[in-house]
CSV table of C-alpha atoms in Angstrom, one decimal:
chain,number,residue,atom,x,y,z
A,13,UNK,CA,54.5,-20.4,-15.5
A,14,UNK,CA,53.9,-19.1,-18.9
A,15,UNK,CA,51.5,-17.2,-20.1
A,16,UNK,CA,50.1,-20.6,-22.2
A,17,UNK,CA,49.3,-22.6,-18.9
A,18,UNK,CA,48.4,-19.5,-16.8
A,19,UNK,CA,45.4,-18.9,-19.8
A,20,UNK,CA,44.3,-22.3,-19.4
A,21,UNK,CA,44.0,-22.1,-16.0
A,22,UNK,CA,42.1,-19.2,-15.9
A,23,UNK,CA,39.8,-20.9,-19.0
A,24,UNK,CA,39.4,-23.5,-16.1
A,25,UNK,CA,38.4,-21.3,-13.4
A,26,UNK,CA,36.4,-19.2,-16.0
A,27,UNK,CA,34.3,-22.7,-16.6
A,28,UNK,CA,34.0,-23.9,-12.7
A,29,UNK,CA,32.5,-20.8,-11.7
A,30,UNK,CA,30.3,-20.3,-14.8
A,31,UNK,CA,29.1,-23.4,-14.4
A,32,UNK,CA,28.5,-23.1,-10.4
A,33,UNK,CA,26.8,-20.1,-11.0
A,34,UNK,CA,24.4,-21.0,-13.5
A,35,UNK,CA,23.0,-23.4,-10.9
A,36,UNK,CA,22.3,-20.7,-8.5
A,37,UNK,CA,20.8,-18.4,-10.8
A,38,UNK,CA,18.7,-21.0,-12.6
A,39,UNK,CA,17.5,-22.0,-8.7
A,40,UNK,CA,16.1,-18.8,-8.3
A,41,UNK,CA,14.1,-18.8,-11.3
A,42,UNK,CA,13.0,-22.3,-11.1
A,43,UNK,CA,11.6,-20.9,-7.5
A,44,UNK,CA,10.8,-17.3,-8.7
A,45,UNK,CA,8.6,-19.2,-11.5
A,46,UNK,CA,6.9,-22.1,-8.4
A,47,UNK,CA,5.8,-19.8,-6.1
A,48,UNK,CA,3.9,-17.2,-8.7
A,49,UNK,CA,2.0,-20.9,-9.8
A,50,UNK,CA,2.3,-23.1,-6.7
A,51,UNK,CA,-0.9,-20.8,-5.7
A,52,UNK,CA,-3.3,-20.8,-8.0
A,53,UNK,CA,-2.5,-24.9,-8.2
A,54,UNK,CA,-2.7,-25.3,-4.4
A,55,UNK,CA,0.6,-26.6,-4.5
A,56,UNK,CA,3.2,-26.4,-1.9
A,57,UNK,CA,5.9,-23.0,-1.9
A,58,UNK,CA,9.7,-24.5,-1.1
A,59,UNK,CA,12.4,-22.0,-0.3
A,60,UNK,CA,15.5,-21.8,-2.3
A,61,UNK,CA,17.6,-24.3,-0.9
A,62,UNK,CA,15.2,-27.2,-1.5
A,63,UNK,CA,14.4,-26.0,-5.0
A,64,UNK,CA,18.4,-26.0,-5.6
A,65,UNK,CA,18.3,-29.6,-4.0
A,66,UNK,CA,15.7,-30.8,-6.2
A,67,UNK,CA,17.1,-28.7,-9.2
A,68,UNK,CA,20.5,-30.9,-9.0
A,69,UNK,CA,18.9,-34.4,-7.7
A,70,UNK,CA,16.6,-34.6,-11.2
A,71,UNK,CA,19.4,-32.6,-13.3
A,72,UNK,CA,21.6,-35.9,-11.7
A,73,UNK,CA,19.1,-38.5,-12.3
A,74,UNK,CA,18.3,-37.3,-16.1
A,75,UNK,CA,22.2,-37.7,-16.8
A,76,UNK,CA,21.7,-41.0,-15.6
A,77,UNK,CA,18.6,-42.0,-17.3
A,78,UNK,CA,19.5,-40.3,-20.5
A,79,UNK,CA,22.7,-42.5,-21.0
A,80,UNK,CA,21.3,-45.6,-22.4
């Protein structure tokens, strides 16, 4: 391989993971920032894995709704 296509394929990776991980870490703050207000608003508290579901099912359904 040369060093061309090996740098593109680490850009690649570089952009998967970034990507990836910026979902996790905005996750947590989207249920770091809930459950200090969920609270005072009588609200419900989720745990992380439900705030990541919900943080990717309205993330998806903006895209789609956003289109046209």
């Amino acid at each position: 391989m040369n060093t061309e296509k090996k740098n593109e394929i680490v850009n690649k990776w570089a952009e998967i993971l970034g990507t990836v991980g910026g979902w996790f870490l905005s996750a947590a703050f989207i249920m770091w920032g809930w459950n200090v207000i969920a609270p005072h608003l009588n609200a419900p508290l989720f745990n992380y894995w439900e705030i990541f579901a919900m943080r990717m099912a309205l993330t998806y359904i903006t895209s789609i709704l956003w289109q046209k």
